[in-house]
Short mmCIF file of C-alpha atoms in Angstrom, two decimals:
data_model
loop_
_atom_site.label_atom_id
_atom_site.label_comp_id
_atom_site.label_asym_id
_atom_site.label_seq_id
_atom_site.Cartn_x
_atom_site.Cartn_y
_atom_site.Cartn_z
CA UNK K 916 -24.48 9.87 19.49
CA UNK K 917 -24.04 5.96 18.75
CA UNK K 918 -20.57 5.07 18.40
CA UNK K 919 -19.53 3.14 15.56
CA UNK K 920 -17.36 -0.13 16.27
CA UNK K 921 -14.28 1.71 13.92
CA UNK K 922 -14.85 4.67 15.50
CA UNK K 923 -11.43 6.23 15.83
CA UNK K 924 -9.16 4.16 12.78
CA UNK K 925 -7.57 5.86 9.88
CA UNK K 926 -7.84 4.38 6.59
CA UNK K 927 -5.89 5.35 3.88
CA UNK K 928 -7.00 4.59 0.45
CA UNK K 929 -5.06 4.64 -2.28
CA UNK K 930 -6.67 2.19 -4.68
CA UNK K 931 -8.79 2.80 -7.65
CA UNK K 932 -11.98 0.58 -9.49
CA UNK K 933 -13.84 -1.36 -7.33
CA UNK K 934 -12.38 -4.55 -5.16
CA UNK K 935 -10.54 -2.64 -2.39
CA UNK K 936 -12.16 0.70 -2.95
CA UNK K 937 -15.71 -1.46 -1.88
CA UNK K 938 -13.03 -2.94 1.35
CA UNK K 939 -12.89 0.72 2.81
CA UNK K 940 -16.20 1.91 1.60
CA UNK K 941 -16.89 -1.31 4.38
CA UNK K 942 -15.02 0.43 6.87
CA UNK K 943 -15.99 3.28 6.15
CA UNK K 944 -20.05 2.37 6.82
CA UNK K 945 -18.60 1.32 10.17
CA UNK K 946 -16.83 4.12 11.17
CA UNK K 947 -13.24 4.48 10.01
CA UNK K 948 -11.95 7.39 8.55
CA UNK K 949 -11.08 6.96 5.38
CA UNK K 950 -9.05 9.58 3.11
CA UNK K 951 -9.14 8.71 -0.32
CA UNK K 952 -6.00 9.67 -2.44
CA UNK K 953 -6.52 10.34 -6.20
CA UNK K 954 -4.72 11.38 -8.70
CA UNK K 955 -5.18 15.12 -9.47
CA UNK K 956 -7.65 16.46 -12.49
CA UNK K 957 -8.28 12.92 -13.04
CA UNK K 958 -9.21 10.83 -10.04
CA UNK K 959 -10.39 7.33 -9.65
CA UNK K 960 -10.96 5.64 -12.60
CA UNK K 961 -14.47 4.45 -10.86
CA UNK K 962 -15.46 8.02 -11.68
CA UNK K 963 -15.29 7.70 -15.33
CA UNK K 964 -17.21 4.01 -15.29
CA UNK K 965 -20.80 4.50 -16.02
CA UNK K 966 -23.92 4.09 -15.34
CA UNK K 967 -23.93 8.05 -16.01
CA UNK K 968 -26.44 10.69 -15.61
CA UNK K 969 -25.79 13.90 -16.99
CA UNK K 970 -22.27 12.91 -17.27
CA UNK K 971 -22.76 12.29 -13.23
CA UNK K 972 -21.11 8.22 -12.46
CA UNK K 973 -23.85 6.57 -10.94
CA UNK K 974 -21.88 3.99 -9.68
CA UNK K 975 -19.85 6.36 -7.48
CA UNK K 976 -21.89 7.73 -4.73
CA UNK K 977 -22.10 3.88 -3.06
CA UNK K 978 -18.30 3.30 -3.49
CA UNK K 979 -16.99 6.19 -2.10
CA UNK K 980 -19.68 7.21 0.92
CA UNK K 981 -17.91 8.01 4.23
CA UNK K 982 -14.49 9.37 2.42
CA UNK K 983 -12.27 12.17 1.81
CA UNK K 984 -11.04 12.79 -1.39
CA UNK K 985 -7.25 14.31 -1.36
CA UNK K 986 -5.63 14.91 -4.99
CA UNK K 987 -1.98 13.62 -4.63
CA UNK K 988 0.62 12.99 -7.29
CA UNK K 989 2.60 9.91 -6.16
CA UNK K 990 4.75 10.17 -8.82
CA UNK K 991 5.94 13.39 -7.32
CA UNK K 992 8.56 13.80 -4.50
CA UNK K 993 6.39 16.10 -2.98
CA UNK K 994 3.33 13.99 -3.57
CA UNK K 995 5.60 10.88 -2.13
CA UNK K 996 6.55 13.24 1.19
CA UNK K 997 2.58 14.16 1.25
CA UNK K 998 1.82 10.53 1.37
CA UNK K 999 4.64 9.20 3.99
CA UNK K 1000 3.04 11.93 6.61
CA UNK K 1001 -0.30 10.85 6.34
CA UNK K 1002 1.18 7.19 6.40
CA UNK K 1003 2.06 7.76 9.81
CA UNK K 1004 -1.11 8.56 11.37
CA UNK K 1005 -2.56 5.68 9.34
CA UNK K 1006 -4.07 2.62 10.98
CA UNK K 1007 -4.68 1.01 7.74
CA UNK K 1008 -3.16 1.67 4.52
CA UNK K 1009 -5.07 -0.16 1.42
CA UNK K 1010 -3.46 -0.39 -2.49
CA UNK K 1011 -4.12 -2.06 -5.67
CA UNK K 1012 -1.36 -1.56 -7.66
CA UNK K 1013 0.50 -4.05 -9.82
CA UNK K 1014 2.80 -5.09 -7.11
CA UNK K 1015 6.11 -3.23 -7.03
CA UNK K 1016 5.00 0.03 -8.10
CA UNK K 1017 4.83 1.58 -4.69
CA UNK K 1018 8.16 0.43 -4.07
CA UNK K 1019 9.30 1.87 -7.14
CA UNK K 1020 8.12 5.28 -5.98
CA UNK K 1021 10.16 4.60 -2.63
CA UNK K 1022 6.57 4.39 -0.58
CA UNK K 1023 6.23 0.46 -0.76
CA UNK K 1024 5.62 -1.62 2.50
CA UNK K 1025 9.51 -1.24 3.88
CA UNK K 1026 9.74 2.02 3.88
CA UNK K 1027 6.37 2.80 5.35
CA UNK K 1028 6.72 0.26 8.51
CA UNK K 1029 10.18 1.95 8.91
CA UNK K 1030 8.03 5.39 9.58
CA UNK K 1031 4.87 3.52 11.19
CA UNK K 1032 5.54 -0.29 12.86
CA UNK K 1033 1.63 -0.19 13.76
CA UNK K 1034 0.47 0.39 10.17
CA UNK K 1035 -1.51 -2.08 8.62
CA UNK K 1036 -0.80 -2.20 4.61
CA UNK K 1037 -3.20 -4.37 2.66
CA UNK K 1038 -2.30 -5.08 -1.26
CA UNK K 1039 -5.04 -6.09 -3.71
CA UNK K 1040 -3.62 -7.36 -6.88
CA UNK K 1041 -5.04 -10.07 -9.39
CA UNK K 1042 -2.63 -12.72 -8.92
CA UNK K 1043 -0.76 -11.37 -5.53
CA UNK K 1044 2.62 -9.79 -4.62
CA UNK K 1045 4.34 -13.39 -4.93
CA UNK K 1046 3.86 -16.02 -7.69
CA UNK K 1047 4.76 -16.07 -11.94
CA UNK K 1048 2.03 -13.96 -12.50
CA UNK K 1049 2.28 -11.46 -9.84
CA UNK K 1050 3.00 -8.72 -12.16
CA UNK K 1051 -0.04 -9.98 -15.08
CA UNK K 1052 -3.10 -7.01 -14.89
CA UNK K 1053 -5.46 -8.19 -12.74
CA UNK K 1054 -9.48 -7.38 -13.18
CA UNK K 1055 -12.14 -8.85 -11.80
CA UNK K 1056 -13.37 -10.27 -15.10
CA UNK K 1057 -10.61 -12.20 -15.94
CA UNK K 1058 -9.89 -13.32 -12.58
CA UNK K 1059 -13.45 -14.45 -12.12
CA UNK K 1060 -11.83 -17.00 -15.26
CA UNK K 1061 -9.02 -17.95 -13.26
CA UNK K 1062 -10.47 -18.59 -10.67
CA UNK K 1063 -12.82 -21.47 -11.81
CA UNK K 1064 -15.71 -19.94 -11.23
CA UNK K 1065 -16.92 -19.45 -15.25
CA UNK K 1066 -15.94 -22.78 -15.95
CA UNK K 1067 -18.81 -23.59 -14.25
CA UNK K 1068 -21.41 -20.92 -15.05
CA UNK K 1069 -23.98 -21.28 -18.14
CA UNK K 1070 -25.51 -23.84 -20.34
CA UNK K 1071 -23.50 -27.18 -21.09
CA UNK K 1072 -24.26 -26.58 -25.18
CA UNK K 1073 -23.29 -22.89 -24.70
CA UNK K 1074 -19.63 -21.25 -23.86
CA UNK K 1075 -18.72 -20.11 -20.53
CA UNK K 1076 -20.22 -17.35 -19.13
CA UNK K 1077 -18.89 -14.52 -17.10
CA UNK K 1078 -20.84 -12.77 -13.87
CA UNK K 1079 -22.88 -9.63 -15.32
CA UNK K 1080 -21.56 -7.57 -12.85
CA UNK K 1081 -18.35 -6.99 -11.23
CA UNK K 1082 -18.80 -10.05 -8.41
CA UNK K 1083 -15.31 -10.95 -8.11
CA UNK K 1084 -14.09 -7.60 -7.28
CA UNK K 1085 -17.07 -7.00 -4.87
CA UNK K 1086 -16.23 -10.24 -2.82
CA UNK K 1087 -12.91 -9.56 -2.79
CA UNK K 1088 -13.77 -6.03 -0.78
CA UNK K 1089 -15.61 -7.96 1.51
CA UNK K 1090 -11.92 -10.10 2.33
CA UNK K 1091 -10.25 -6.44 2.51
CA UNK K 1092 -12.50 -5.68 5.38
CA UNK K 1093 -12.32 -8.92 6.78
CA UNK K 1094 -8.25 -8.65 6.55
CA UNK K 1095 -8.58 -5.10 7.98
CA UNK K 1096 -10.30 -5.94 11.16
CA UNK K 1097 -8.36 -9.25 11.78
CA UNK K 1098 -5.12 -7.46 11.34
CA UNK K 1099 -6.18 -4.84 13.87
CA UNK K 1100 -7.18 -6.95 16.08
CA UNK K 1101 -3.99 -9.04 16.56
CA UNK K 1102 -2.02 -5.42 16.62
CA UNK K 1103 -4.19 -4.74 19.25
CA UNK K 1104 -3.80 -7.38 21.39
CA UNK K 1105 -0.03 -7.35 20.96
CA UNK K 1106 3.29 -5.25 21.53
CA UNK K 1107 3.50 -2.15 19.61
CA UNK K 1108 5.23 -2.29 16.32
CA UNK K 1109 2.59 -5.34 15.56
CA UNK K 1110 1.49 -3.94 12.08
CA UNK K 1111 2.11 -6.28 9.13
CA UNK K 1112 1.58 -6.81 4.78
CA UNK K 1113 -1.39 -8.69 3.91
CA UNK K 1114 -1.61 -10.01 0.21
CA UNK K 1115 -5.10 -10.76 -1.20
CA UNK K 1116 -5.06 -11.82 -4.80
CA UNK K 1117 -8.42 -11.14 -6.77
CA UNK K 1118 -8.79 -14.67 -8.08
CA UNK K 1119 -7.92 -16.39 -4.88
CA UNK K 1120 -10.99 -14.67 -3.37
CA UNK K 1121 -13.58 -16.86 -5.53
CA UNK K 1122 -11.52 -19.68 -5.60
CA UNK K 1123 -11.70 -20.26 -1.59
CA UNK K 1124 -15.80 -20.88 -1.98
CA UNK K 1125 -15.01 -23.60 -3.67
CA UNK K 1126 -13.72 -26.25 -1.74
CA UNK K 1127 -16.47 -28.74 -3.34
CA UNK K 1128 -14.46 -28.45 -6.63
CA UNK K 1129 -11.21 -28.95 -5.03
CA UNK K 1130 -12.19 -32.48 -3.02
CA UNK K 1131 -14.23 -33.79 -5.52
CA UNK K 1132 -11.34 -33.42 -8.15
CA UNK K 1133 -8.72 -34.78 -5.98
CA UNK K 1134 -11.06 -37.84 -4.75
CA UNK K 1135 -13.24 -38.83 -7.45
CA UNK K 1136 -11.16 -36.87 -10.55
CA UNK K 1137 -14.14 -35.41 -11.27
CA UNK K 1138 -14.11 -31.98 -13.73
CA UNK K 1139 -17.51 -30.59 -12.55
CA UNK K 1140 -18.89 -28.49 -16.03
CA UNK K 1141 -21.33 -25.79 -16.78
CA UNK K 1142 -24.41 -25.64 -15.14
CA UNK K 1143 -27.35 -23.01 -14.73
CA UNK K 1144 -28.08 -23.81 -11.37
CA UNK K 1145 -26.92 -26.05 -8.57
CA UNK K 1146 -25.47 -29.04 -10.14
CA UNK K 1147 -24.22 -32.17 -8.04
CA UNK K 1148 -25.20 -30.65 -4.72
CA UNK K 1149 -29.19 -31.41 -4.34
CA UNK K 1150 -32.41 -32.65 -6.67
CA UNK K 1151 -34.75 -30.63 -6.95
CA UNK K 1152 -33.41 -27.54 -7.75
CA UNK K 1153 -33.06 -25.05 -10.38
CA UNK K 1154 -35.56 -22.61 -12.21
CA UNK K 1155 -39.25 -22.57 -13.24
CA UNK K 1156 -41.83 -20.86 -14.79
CA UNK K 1157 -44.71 -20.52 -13.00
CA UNK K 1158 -48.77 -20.56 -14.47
CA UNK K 1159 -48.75 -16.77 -15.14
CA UNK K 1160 -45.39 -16.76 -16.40
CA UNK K 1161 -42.96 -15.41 -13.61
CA UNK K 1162 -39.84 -17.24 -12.65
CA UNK K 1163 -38.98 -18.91 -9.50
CA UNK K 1164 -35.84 -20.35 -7.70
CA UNK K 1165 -36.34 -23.46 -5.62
CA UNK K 1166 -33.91 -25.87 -4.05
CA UNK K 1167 -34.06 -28.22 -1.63
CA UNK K 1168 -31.02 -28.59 -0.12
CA UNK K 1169 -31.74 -31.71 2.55
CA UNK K 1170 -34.39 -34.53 2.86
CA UNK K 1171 -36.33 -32.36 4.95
CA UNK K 1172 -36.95 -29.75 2.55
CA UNK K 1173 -37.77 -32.10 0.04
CA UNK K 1174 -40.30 -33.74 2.35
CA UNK K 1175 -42.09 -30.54 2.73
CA UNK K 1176 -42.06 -30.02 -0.73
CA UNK K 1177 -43.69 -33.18 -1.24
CA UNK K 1178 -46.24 -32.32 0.76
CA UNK K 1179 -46.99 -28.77 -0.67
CA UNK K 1180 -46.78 -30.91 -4.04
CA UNK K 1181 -49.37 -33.54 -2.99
CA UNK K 1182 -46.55 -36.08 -3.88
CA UNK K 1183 -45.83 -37.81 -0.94
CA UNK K 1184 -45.81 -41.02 -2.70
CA UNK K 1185 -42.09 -39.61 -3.79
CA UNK K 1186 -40.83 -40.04 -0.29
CA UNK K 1187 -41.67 -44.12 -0.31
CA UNK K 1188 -40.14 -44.32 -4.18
CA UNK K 1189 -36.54 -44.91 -4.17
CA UNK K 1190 -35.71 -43.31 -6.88
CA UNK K 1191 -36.50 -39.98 -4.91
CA UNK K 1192 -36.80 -41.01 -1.45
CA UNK K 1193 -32.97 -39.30 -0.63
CA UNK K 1194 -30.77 -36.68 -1.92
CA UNK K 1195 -28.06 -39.16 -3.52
CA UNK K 1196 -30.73 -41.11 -5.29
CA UNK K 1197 -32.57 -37.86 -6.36
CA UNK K 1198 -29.47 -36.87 -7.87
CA UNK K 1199 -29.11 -39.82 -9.91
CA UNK K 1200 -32.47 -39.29 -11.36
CA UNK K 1201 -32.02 -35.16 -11.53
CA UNK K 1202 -33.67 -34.66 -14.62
CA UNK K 1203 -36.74 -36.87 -13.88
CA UNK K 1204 -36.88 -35.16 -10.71
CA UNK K 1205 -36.88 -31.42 -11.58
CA UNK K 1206 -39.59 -32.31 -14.54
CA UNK K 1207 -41.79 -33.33 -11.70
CA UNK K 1208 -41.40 -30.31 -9.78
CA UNK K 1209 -41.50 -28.01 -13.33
CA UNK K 1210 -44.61 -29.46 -14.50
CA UNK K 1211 -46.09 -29.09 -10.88
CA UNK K 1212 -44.88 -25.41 -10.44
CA UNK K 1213 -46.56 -24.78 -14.17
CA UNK K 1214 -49.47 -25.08 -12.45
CA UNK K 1215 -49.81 -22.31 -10.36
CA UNK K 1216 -50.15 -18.58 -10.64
CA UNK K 1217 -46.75 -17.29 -8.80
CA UNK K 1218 -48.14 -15.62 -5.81
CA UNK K 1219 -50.09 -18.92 -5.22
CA UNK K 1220 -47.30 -21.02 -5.23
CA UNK K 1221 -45.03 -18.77 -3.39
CA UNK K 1222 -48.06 -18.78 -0.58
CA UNK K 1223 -48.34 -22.83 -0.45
CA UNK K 1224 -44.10 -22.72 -0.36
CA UNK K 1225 -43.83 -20.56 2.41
CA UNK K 1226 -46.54 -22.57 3.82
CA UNK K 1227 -44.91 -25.51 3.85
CA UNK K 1228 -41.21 -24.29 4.62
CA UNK K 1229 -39.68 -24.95 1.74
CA UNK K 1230 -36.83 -22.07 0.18
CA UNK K 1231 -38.35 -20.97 -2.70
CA UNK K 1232 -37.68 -17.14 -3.91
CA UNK K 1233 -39.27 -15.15 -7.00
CA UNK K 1234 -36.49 -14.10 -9.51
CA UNK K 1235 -35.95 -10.19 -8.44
CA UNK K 1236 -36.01 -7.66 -10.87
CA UNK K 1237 -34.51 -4.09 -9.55
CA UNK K 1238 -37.63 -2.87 -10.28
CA UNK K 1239 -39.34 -5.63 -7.69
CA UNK K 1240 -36.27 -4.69 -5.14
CA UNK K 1241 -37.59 -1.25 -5.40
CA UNK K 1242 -40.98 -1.88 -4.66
CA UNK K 1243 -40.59 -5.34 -1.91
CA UNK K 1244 -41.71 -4.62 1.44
CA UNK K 1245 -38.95 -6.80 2.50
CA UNK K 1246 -36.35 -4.75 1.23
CA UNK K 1247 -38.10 -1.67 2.68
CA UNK K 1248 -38.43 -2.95 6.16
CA UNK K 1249 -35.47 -3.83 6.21
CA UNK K 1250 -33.63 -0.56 5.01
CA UNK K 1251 -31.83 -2.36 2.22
CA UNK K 1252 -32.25 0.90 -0.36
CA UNK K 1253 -31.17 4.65 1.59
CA UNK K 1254 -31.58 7.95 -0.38
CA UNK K 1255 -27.93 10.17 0.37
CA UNK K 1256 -27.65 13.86 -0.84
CA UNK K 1257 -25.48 14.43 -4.02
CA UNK K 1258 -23.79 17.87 -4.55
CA UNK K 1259 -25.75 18.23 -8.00
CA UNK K 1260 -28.33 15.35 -8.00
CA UNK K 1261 -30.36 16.20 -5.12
CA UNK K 1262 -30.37 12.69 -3.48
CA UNK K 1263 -29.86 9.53 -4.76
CA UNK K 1264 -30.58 6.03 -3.59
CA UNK K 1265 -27.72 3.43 -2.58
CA UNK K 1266 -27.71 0.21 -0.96
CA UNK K 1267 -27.74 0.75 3.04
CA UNK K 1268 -25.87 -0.63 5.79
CA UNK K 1269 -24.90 -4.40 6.13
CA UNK K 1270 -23.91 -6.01 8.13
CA UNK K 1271 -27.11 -4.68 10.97
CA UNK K 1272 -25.30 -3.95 14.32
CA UNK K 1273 -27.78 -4.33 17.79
CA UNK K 1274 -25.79 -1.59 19.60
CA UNK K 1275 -22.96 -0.02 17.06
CA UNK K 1276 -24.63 0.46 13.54
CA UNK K 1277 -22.94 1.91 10.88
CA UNK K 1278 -23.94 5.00 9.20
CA UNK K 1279 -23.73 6.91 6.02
CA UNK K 1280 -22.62 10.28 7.54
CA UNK K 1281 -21.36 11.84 4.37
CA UNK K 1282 -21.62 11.62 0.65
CA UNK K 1283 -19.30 10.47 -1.45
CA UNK K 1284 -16.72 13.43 -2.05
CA UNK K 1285 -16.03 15.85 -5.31
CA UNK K 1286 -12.51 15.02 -6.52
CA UNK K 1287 -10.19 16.81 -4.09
CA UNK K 1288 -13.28 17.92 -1.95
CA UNK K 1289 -11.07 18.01 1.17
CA UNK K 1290 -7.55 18.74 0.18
CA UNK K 1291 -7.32 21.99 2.61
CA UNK K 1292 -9.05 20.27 5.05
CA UNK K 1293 -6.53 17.31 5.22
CA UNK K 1294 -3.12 19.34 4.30
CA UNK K 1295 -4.26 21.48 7.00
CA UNK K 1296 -4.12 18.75 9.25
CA UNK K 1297 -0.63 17.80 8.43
CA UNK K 1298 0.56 21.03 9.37
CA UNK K 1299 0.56 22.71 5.95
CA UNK K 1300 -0.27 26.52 5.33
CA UNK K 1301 -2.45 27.92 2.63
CA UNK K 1302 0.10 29.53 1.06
CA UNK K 1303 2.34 25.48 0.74
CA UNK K 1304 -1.16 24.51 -0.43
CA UNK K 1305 -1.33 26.95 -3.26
CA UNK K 1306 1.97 25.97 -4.28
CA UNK K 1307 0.96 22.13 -4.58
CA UNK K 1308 -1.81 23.26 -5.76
CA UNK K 1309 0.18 24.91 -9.30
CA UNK K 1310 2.66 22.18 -8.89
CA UNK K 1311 0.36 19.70 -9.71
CA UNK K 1312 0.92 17.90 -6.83
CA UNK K 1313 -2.18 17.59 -5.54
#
């Protein structure tokens, strides 16, 4: 059997939605085992957030593959006693709380390190564990806002608009992985008792792609607005309607690409012109620019000018429907959509694995759990007996 690169590390989860649930569901592909803690009869909120199919969350099956659900009460002694045990055999420990509340149950990062120097504890929060704001609700939505980010998105006659999905929270999972494996590493390569706190606000996630804003305010006090597509970065670009009336995405990022382009065009005179013979000059002259490309693209039936494009090496890309994803033979070569079995479904599809390891893939080696699915299994593990089980169990501790 392959082995996976986190083959071995214990992850335990005890955050809800979607930012650093979508972290371990990372690990998790690669794996780590992760053990899921949820409140009992309840569970993770993610479970009640639709899409829904006969009252089944859609969403939920690619969030929570490769985990164990255990039911635990935190707010419980015994809950709190349940939790400090599995703390212990825990590589990784990974919360989104409003920051304080684990140390208000007695289980926050001091306590913990006291019982486990090796553990790992990542916090999620919207504005982090430090700051005026560290104890504002943080979602992704609004910290999407704070960010920066929907200043700039939409039309410059039209208000700001906000991602329609949950982006922000998604590539802030991908910095609790990142965090994860960093962290291990250095414990790894140090003295024992080498664990340590990371702190990953929501909003700071976004905010680090954008170094362009921060440089070109400071230098030129520039306050870069709304735009639909790149803006201030490279001419031509942007979208366009094609002959039979399918959109396209084109840029051209460098002189290079716009050379090929004005080739596949028939428009080489552009290159001798200097009002588009380089970047800078063609983004003084953007809107001239991209009407020559528009009218051009206009011209062609969309598989046509995708064929001339790719011809001529220039990045050019239809606008993707789910229902084109589902049929590309792109995304089906390359394993993007996997079906998975569902306890009352049958199967249903999720995104696969990414990143694409040569020699330790990652897997989906089971579904995402019922609430609770494997409290025996777990307890068990921690010594427990059916009959202490059964007593948590009418307790309402787990």
């Amino acid at each position: 059997m392959t082995t996976t690169p986190l083959a071995g590390i214990n992850v335990l989860d005890v955050s809800t939605m979607i930012a650093a649930p979508f972290g371990t569901a990372l690990l998790g592909d690669f794996g780590a085992d992760v053990i899921k803690v949820e409140m009992p009869n309840r569970g993770d909120t993610s479970r009640s957030v639709g899409p829904f199919l006969d009252n089944e969350p859609l969403r939920w099956p690619g969030l929570s593959r490769n985990k164990k659900s255990l039911t635990l009460d935190l707010h419980q002694e015994a809950g709190q006693d349940i939790f400090k045990k599995l703390a212990v055999n825990a590589d990784i420990l990974v919360e989104n709380f409003r920051p304080g509340t684990l140390e208000k149950w007695g289980i926050g990062y001091e306590v913990l390190k006291e019982l486990n120097p090796n553990l790992i504890m990542i916090r999620v929060s919207g504005y982090g564990q430090t700051g005026p704001y560290r104890e504002k609700a943080g979602f992704g939505t609004p910290a999407t806002a704070f960010s920066g980010y929907t200043y700039l998105q939409g039309f410059p006659d039209r208000h700001p608009v906000s991602p329609p999905f949950s982006l922000t929270d998604y590539i802030c999972g991908i910095y609790v992985a990142f965090a994860a494996v960093t962290a291990l590493y250095h414990r790894d390569q140090h003295q024992q008792g080498s664990g340590q706190m990371v702190d990953i606000a929501l909003y700071e996630t976004v905010f680090r792609m954008m170094e362009f804003l921060v440089a070109e305010y400071e230098k030129l006090g520039k306050v870069r607005e709304r735009s639909p597509g790149l803006a201030g970065h490279s001419s031509p670009s942007g979208t366009f309607k094609t002959k039979d009336g399918h959109w396209i995405v084109l840029v051209t990022s460098t002189d290079t690409t716009f050379n090929r382009l004005a080739k596949a065009m028939g428009r080489e005179d552009l290159l001798k012109d200097p009002r588009y013979s380089t970047n800078a000059n063609r983004l003084k002259n953007n809107e001239s620019t991209n009407e020559i490309v528009k009218q051009w693209v206009a011209t062609l039936d969309r598989e046509r000018l995708l064929e001339k494009l790719d011809h001529f090496g220039v990045p050019v890309s239809p606008v993707m429907s789910i229902a084109d994803i589902y049929e590309n033979e792109h995304y089906q070569a390359r394993e993007n959509i996997v079906d998975v079995k569902h306890p009352r479904l049958g199967t249903i599809k999720v995104p696969g694995i990414v990143p694409k390891f040569e020699k330790t893939p990652g897997s989906i080696r089971t579904p995402a759990p019922d609430l609770g699915e494997n409290n025996e299994e777990i307890l068990m593990g921690l010594g427990l007996s059916k009959a202490e089980i059964a007593t948590l169990k009418r307790e309402n501790v787990i």
